[in-house]
Amino acid sequence: MFPIHTSSSMNRNFLSPKYSEIRTLTFRWEEEDFPGFEEFLENLPSGFAKDPDYGLGLLKQCNRIVRLIEEHTSCQEIAFVEGSEVADDGRVLSFGLSRFADIWKELNRIDGRGSRATSRVKNAYVHNDLASALNLDETGYSLGRHPISRFVAKAAADEEELTETEQDSLIDVVVSESMALAEERPAGFQKLHREVELVNLDRLIKTYEESLGKKTSEAHWQDFFDVNAFALQQIFGAPMVIAQSGATVGGGRFDGSGDKIADYLVKNTLTNNVALVEIKKPTTPLLGKEYRSGIYGASTELDGAITQVLDQAYQLMTNFATMKNNTRSYDLEAYAISCFVIAGRSPAVQDPDRQKSFELYRANSRNVKVVTYDEVLAQLKILRTFLRPQTTMKDSETSRKVE
């Protein structure tokens, strides 16, 4: 086919090619199987003009397909073939008929949803504009049940805010379609996944910073890390997951008292080796009074936290075999129990003596890694910077020109 304009009212384009670059649409037949010209036109797939007086080619709704091909290829011919593959050899674009049929079907569905949605908005607008003249009460427009239809209706009514119900509907659509999206449009799915991760990370950072600015308890932070385990994972140099929050590690007396409770029992996902995490408050002092000029010793609270987690590790090692068997936790091992303490705020840059004393102290605490709340936040922000889309050279040049 060689699609052309056939409307004589369009004097400038009359009998000229219908498309800017594409000149030919091809179907391949074995000569002996060709059904004849009229029967061939009658049996063209939906989406094609079947009347020669219309100039043949694709129906107007499919012009966006042709425009996209023209913008991004140098082809002047589209060859329609069996299957769903779309391939460009530089001269001819092979277009699978089943792929075309799916696109055509979805375009019609979108048109239908959009038309119904905008029609509801138009009806409501006309009704309300003439309500006073016809002595009618004003009315609202129906959003419809389909999430996309609802968004189209709101867009047509020039409304930007989404209600909770609409937000939930959008989430449901994304979740239900995520597997299909991952398979059919992996690049689009990765972009969506990345944006969701960034939004979650931004929310986590904001919540963390807000909590740091308040007077909070150890229980608050344990609840926070229970909900946001990803933040807790920033202190480990290995793939660790929470095995138990508020874990009993032993140490009980004959009267039933004295059980030692670790804030977190975590495990390495590759080796199953366990570790213990003890949480103190951001307001926990890390250093005591000045011992000598420019030298500060560890605070009583920090020394106590380190001794506490070491005792927990000792109790766990002593009772590990029995507890593992009693709880049937056969995916845990205690080859070498690592210990972590999250406490306090990092000494200020303006106080290098305290910084030095703190670093000297914790660097020589071989069996316990001490991490401050500021360092957890800094790790999250570094990750956020890493995940942020990189500014291209072209973007940078444009930015400089604007400035």
Coordinates of C-alpha atoms in Angstrom, one line a residue:
M1 CA 0.0 0.0 0.0
F2 CA 1.1 3.6 -0.7
P3 CA -1.2 5.6 1.7
I4 CA -2.2 9.0 0.3
H5 CA -4.5 11.9 1.2
T6 CA -7.7 11.7 -0.8
S7 CA -9.7 14.6 0.6
S8 CA -10.0 17.2 -2.2
S9 CA -10.7 19.9 0.3
M10 CA -7.1 19.6 1.4
N11 CA -5.8 21.1 -1.8
R12 CA -2.2 21.4 -0.6
N13 CA -2.0 17.7 0.4
F14 CA -4.4 16.2 -2.1
L15 CA -2.9 12.9 -3.5
S16 CA 0.3 13.5 -1.6
P17 CA 1.7 10.8 0.8
K18 CA -0.3 10.5 4.0
Y19 CA 2.8 10.3 6.2
S20 CA 6.0 12.4 6.4
E21 CA 8.5 9.6 6.0
I22 CA 6.7 6.3 5.7
R23 CA 5.7 5.7 2.1
T24 CA 4.8 2.0 2.0
L25 CA 2.9 -0.5 4.2
T26 CA 3.6 -4.1 3.2
F27 CA 1.9 -7.4 3.8
R28 CA 3.7 -10.5 2.4
W29 CA 1.8 -13.3 0.7
E30 CA 2.7 -16.3 -1.3
E31 CA 1.4 -15.5 -4.8
E32 CA -0.9 -18.6 -4.9
D33 CA -2.4 -17.7 -1.5
F34 CA -3.3 -14.1 -2.2
P35 CA -7.1 -13.9 -1.7
G36 CA -7.7 -11.1 -4.2
F37 CA -7.7 -7.3 -3.8
E38 CA -11.2 -6.8 -2.4
E39 CA -11.1 -9.8 -0.1
F40 CA -7.7 -8.7 1.1
L41 CA -9.0 -5.3 2.1
E42 CA -12.0 -6.7 3.8
N43 CA -9.8 -9.0 5.9
L44 CA -7.3 -6.3 7.0
P45 CA -6.9 -6.2 10.8
S46 CA -8.7 -3.6 12.8
G47 CA -6.9 -0.3 12.7
F48 CA -6.4 -0.2 9.0
A49 CA -8.4 1.8 6.5
K50 CA -10.2 -0.7 4.2
D51 CA -11.7 1.8 1.7
P52 CA -9.4 2.8 -1.2
D53 CA -11.3 6.1 -1.3
Y54 CA -9.9 6.9 2.1
G55 CA -6.4 6.5 0.8
L56 CA -5.7 3.3 2.7
G57 CA -3.0 3.2 5.4
L58 CA -3.8 3.2 9.1
L59 CA -6.8 4.8 10.8
K60 CA -6.2 8.3 12.3
Q61 CA -6.0 6.9 15.8
C62 CA -2.8 4.9 14.8
N63 CA -1.0 8.0 13.5
R64 CA 0.8 8.2 16.8
I65 CA 2.4 4.8 15.9
V66 CA 3.6 6.1 12.6
R67 CA 4.9 9.4 14.1
L68 CA 6.9 7.5 16.7
I69 CA 8.5 5.3 14.1
E70 CA 9.3 8.3 11.9
E71 CA 10.9 10.2 14.8
H72 CA 13.1 7.4 15.8
T73 CA 14.0 5.4 12.7
S74 CA 15.0 6.2 9.1
C75 CA 12.6 3.6 7.7
Q76 CA 10.2 4.4 4.8
E77 CA 8.4 1.1 4.9
I78 CA 6.5 -0.8 7.6
A79 CA 6.2 -4.5 6.9
F80 CA 3.4 -6.2 8.8
V81 CA 4.4 -9.8 9.7
E82 CA 3.2 -12.7 11.9
G83 CA 4.1 -12.6 15.6
S84 CA 4.7 -9.8 18.1
E85 CA 8.3 -8.7 17.3
V86 CA 9.1 -5.2 16.2
A87 CA 12.5 -4.9 14.5
D88 CA 14.3 -2.1 12.5
D89 CA 16.9 -3.0 9.9
G90 CA 17.5 0.6 8.9
R91 CA 15.3 0.5 5.9
V92 CA 12.2 -1.5 6.8
L93 CA 10.5 -1.8 10.1
S94 CA 9.0 -5.2 10.7
F95 CA 5.9 -4.9 12.9
G96 CA 4.3 -8.1 14.4
L97 CA 0.5 -8.2 13.7
S98 CA -0.3 -9.5 17.2
R99 CA 1.6 -6.6 18.7
F100 CA -0.3 -4.2 16.5
A101 CA -3.6 -5.8 17.5
D102 CA -2.8 -5.4 21.2
I103 CA -1.8 -1.8 20.8
W104 CA -5.0 -1.1 18.8
K105 CA -7.2 -2.8 21.4
E106 CA -5.6 -0.8 24.3
L107 CA -5.9 2.5 22.4
N108 CA -9.6 1.8 22.0
R109 CA -9.9 1.0 25.7
I110 CA -8.1 4.2 26.7
D111 CA -10.4 6.2 24.3
G112 CA -13.5 4.6 25.8
R113 CA -12.4 5.3 29.4
G114 CA -11.3 8.8 28.6
S115 CA -14.5 9.6 26.6
R116 CA -16.8 8.4 29.4
A117 CA -14.8 10.3 32.0
T118 CA -14.7 13.6 30.2
S119 CA -18.4 13.2 29.2
R120 CA -19.3 13.0 32.9
V121 CA -17.4 16.1 33.6
K122 CA -18.9 18.0 30.6
N123 CA -22.4 16.9 31.7
A124 CA -21.8 18.2 35.2
Y125 CA -20.4 21.5 33.9
V126 CA -23.3 22.2 31.6
H127 CA -25.8 21.2 34.3
N128 CA -24.2 23.5 36.9
D129 CA -23.7 26.4 34.5
L130 CA -27.5 26.4 33.7
A131 CA -28.7 25.3 37.1
S132 CA -29.8 28.7 38.3
A133 CA -31.6 29.5 35.0
L134 CA -33.5 26.2 35.0
N135 CA -34.1 26.2 38.8
L136 CA -31.9 23.1 39.4
D137 CA -29.7 22.1 42.2
E138 CA -26.0 21.9 41.3
T139 CA -24.5 18.5 40.9
G140 CA -21.1 16.8 41.0
Y141 CA -19.5 14.6 38.4
S142 CA -19.0 10.9 38.8
L143 CA -15.4 9.8 38.9
G144 CA -16.2 6.2 37.8
R145 CA -14.7 3.0 39.3
H146 CA -11.7 2.5 37.1
P147 CA -8.6 4.2 38.5
I148 CA -7.5 5.6 35.2
S149 CA -11.0 6.9 34.5
R150 CA -11.0 8.6 37.8
F151 CA -7.7 10.4 37.1
V152 CA -8.9 11.4 33.6
A153 CA -12.1 12.9 35.1
K154 CA -10.2 14.9 37.7
A155 CA -7.7 16.1 35.1
A156 CA -10.6 17.2 32.9
A157 CA -12.1 19.1 35.9
D158 CA -8.7 20.7 36.5
E159 CA -8.3 19.0 39.9
E160 CA -4.8 18.0 40.9
E161 CA -5.2 16.6 44.4
L162 CA -5.8 12.8 44.8
T163 CA -8.1 11.5 47.6
E164 CA -7.0 8.7 49.8
T165 CA -9.3 6.3 47.9
E166 CA -7.7 7.4 44.6
Q167 CA -4.2 7.0 46.0
D168 CA -5.1 3.5 47.2
S169 CA -6.5 2.7 43.8
L170 CA -3.4 3.9 42.1
I171 CA -1.2 1.8 44.4
D172 CA -3.5 -1.3 43.7
V173 CA -3.0 -0.8 40.0
V174 CA 0.7 -0.5 40.3
V175 CA 1.0 -3.5 42.5
S176 CA -1.3 -5.7 40.4
E177 CA 0.4 -4.7 37.1
S178 CA 4.0 -4.8 38.5
M179 CA 4.9 -8.3 37.2
A180 CA 3.5 -7.6 33.7
L181 CA 5.3 -4.2 33.7
A182 CA 8.6 -5.8 34.8
E183 CA 8.4 -8.3 31.9
E184 CA 6.9 -6.0 29.2
R185 CA 8.7 -2.8 30.0
P186 CA 11.7 -3.5 32.2
A187 CA 13.2 -0.1 31.8
G188 CA 9.9 1.6 32.8
F189 CA 9.6 -0.8 35.8
Q190 CA 13.2 -0.1 36.9
K191 CA 12.5 3.6 36.8
L192 CA 9.3 3.2 38.8
H193 CA 11.0 1.0 41.3
R194 CA 13.9 3.5 41.7
E195 CA 11.5 6.3 42.2
V196 CA 9.6 4.4 44.9
E197 CA 12.8 3.5 46.6
L198 CA 13.9 7.2 46.6
V199 CA 10.5 8.3 48.0
N200 CA 10.8 5.7 50.8
L201 CA 14.3 6.7 51.6
D202 CA 13.4 10.3 51.7
R203 CA 10.6 9.5 54.1
L204 CA 12.9 7.4 56.2
I205 CA 15.5 10.2 56.4
K206 CA 12.9 12.8 57.3
T207 CA 11.4 10.7 60.0
Y208 CA 14.8 9.9 61.4
E209 CA 15.9 13.5 61.5
E210 CA 12.6 14.5 63.2
S211 CA 13.1 11.8 65.9
L212 CA 16.6 13.0 66.5
G213 CA 15.3 16.5 67.2
K214 CA 13.0 15.3 69.9
K215 CA 13.6 13.9 73.4
T216 CA 13.1 10.2 72.7
S217 CA 13.5 6.9 74.7
E218 CA 15.3 3.7 73.9
A219 CA 11.9 2.1 73.4
H220 CA 11.0 4.7 70.8
W221 CA 14.2 3.8 68.8
Q222 CA 13.6 0.1 69.1
D223 CA 10.1 0.6 67.7
F224 CA 11.6 2.8 65.0
F225 CA 14.2 0.2 63.9
D226 CA 11.5 -2.6 64.1
V227 CA 9.5 -0.7 61.5
N228 CA 12.5 0.6 59.6
A229 CA 15.0 -2.3 59.6
F230 CA 16.7 -0.9 56.6
A231 CA 18.1 2.0 58.8
L232 CA 19.5 -0.6 61.3
Q233 CA 21.2 -2.5 58.5
Q234 CA 23.4 0.6 57.8
I235 CA 25.7 -0.3 60.8
F236 CA 26.7 -3.7 59.5
G237 CA 29.4 -4.4 56.9
A238 CA 27.7 -7.7 55.9
P239 CA 24.2 -8.8 54.7
M240 CA 22.4 -9.0 58.1
V241 CA 18.7 -9.3 58.9
I242 CA 16.8 -9.2 62.2
A243 CA 16.3 -12.7 63.6
Q244 CA 14.6 -11.5 66.8
S245 CA 13.8 -8.1 68.4
G246 CA 14.0 -8.2 72.2
A247 CA 15.8 -11.6 72.2
T248 CA 16.3 -13.6 75.4
V249 CA 19.9 -14.7 75.5
G250 CA 20.1 -16.5 78.8
G251 CA 21.5 -15.6 82.2
G252 CA 18.4 -16.5 84.2
R253 CA 18.6 -17.6 87.9
F254 CA 17.0 -20.5 89.6
D255 CA 14.2 -18.3 90.8
G256 CA 13.3 -17.4 87.2
S257 CA 14.7 -13.9 87.3
G258 CA 17.7 -12.3 85.7
D259 CA 17.1 -13.2 82.0
K260 CA 19.3 -11.0 79.8
I261 CA 17.4 -9.4 76.9
A262 CA 19.3 -8.1 73.8
D263 CA 17.6 -5.4 71.8
Y264 CA 18.3 -7.2 68.6
L265 CA 19.6 -10.7 67.6
V266 CA 20.6 -10.4 64.0
K267 CA 22.1 -13.0 61.6
N268 CA 24.3 -13.0 58.5
T269 CA 22.1 -14.2 55.6
L270 CA 25.0 -16.1 54.0
T271 CA 26.6 -17.8 57.0
N272 CA 23.8 -17.7 59.6
N273 CA 26.3 -16.4 62.1
V274 CA 24.5 -14.2 64.8
A275 CA 25.4 -10.8 66.2
L276 CA 23.9 -8.7 69.0
V277 CA 22.8 -5.0 68.9
E278 CA 22.3 -2.9 72.0
I279 CA 20.5 0.5 71.5
K280 CA 20.9 3.5 73.7
K281 CA 19.4 7.0 73.3
P282 CA 20.8 9.7 71.0
T283 CA 21.2 11.8 74.2
T284 CA 23.5 9.2 75.8
P285 CA 26.8 10.9 76.5
L286 CA 29.7 9.2 74.8
L287 CA 32.5 10.9 76.8
G288 CA 33.0 12.0 80.4
K289 CA 34.8 14.9 81.9
E290 CA 38.3 15.9 80.6
Y291 CA 40.8 13.5 82.2
R292 CA 43.9 15.4 81.1
S293 CA 44.5 18.3 78.7
G294 CA 42.6 17.4 75.5
I295 CA 41.9 13.8 76.7
Y296 CA 38.5 12.5 77.5
G297 CA 37.5 9.1 78.8
A298 CA 34.4 7.2 77.8
S299 CA 31.3 8.0 79.8
T300 CA 29.9 5.6 82.4
E301 CA 26.9 5.1 80.1
L302 CA 28.9 4.0 77.1
D303 CA 31.2 1.8 79.2
G304 CA 28.1 0.2 80.7
A305 CA 26.5 -0.4 77.3
I306 CA 29.6 -2.1 76.0
T307 CA 29.9 -4.3 79.1
Q308 CA 26.2 -5.1 78.9
V309 CA 26.4 -6.3 75.2
L310 CA 29.5 -8.3 76.0
D311 CA 27.7 -10.0 78.8
Q312 CA 24.8 -10.8 76.5
A313 CA 27.2 -12.4 74.0
Y314 CA 28.8 -14.5 76.8
Q315 CA 25.3 -15.7 78.0
L316 CA 24.3 -16.4 74.4
M317 CA 27.4 -18.4 73.7
T318 CA 27.0 -20.4 77.0
N319 CA 23.4 -21.3 76.3
F320 CA 23.3 -21.3 72.5
A321 CA 23.0 -25.0 71.9
T322 CA 20.2 -25.5 74.3
M323 CA 18.3 -22.4 73.1
K324 CA 18.8 -23.2 69.5
N325 CA 17.3 -26.7 70.0
N326 CA 14.5 -25.5 72.2
T327 CA 13.3 -22.9 69.7
R328 CA 14.1 -25.1 66.7
S329 CA 16.1 -22.2 65.3
Y330 CA 18.3 -24.4 63.1
D331 CA 19.2 -21.6 60.8
L332 CA 21.3 -19.8 63.5
E333 CA 25.0 -20.3 64.2
A334 CA 27.3 -18.8 66.9
Y335 CA 30.7 -19.2 65.3
A336 CA 31.9 -15.7 66.6
I337 CA 29.3 -13.4 68.0
S338 CA 29.8 -9.8 66.9
C339 CA 28.5 -6.9 69.1
F340 CA 27.2 -3.5 68.2
V341 CA 26.2 -0.5 70.3
I342 CA 24.2 2.4 68.8
A343 CA 24.4 5.4 71.1
G344 CA 24.8 9.1 71.4
R345 CA 25.7 11.8 68.9
S346 CA 29.1 12.2 67.2
P347 CA 31.4 14.9 68.8
A348 CA 31.1 18.2 66.9
V349 CA 33.7 19.2 64.3
Q350 CA 34.4 22.3 66.4
D351 CA 35.6 20.0 69.2
P352 CA 38.6 18.0 67.7
D353 CA 39.8 16.9 71.2
R354 CA 36.5 15.1 71.8
Q355 CA 36.5 13.7 68.3
K356 CA 40.0 12.3 68.8
S357 CA 39.3 10.8 72.2
F358 CA 36.1 9.1 70.9
E359 CA 37.8 7.7 67.8
L360 CA 40.8 6.4 69.9
Y361 CA 38.5 4.8 72.4
R362 CA 36.2 3.0 69.9
A363 CA 39.0 2.0 67.6
N364 CA 40.5 0.0 70.4
S365 CA 37.3 -1.6 71.5
R366 CA 38.0 -4.8 69.5
N367 CA 34.9 -6.8 70.3
V368 CA 32.2 -4.1 70.1
K369 CA 31.6 -1.7 67.3
V370 CA 30.2 1.6 68.5
V371 CA 28.0 3.6 66.1
T372 CA 26.4 7.0 66.7
Y373 CA 23.0 8.0 65.6
D374 CA 24.5 10.7 63.4
E375 CA 26.5 8.1 61.5
V376 CA 23.4 6.0 60.8
L377 CA 21.8 9.2 59.3
A378 CA 24.9 10.0 57.3
Q379 CA 24.9 6.5 55.8
L380 CA 21.3 6.9 54.7
K381 CA 22.1 10.3 53.1
I382 CA 25.1 8.9 51.3
L383 CA 22.9 6.2 49.9
R384 CA 20.3 8.8 48.9
T385 CA 23.0 10.7 47.0
F386 CA 24.2 7.6 45.3
L387 CA 20.7 6.7 44.1
R388 CA 19.9 10.2 42.9
P389 CA 19.9 10.4 39.1
Q390 CA 23.2 11.8 37.9
T391 CA 23.2 15.2 36.2
T392 CA 24.4 14.8 32.7
M393 CA 27.0 17.1 31.1
K394 CA 24.3 18.5 28.9
D395 CA 22.1 19.3 31.9
S396 CA 25.0 21.0 33.7
E397 CA 25.7 23.2 30.6
T398 CA 22.0 24.1 30.4
S399 CA 22.0 24.9 34.1
R400 CA 25.1 27.2 33.8
K401 CA 23.5 29.0 30.8
V402 CA 20.3 29.6 32.8
E403 CA 22.3 30.9 35.7

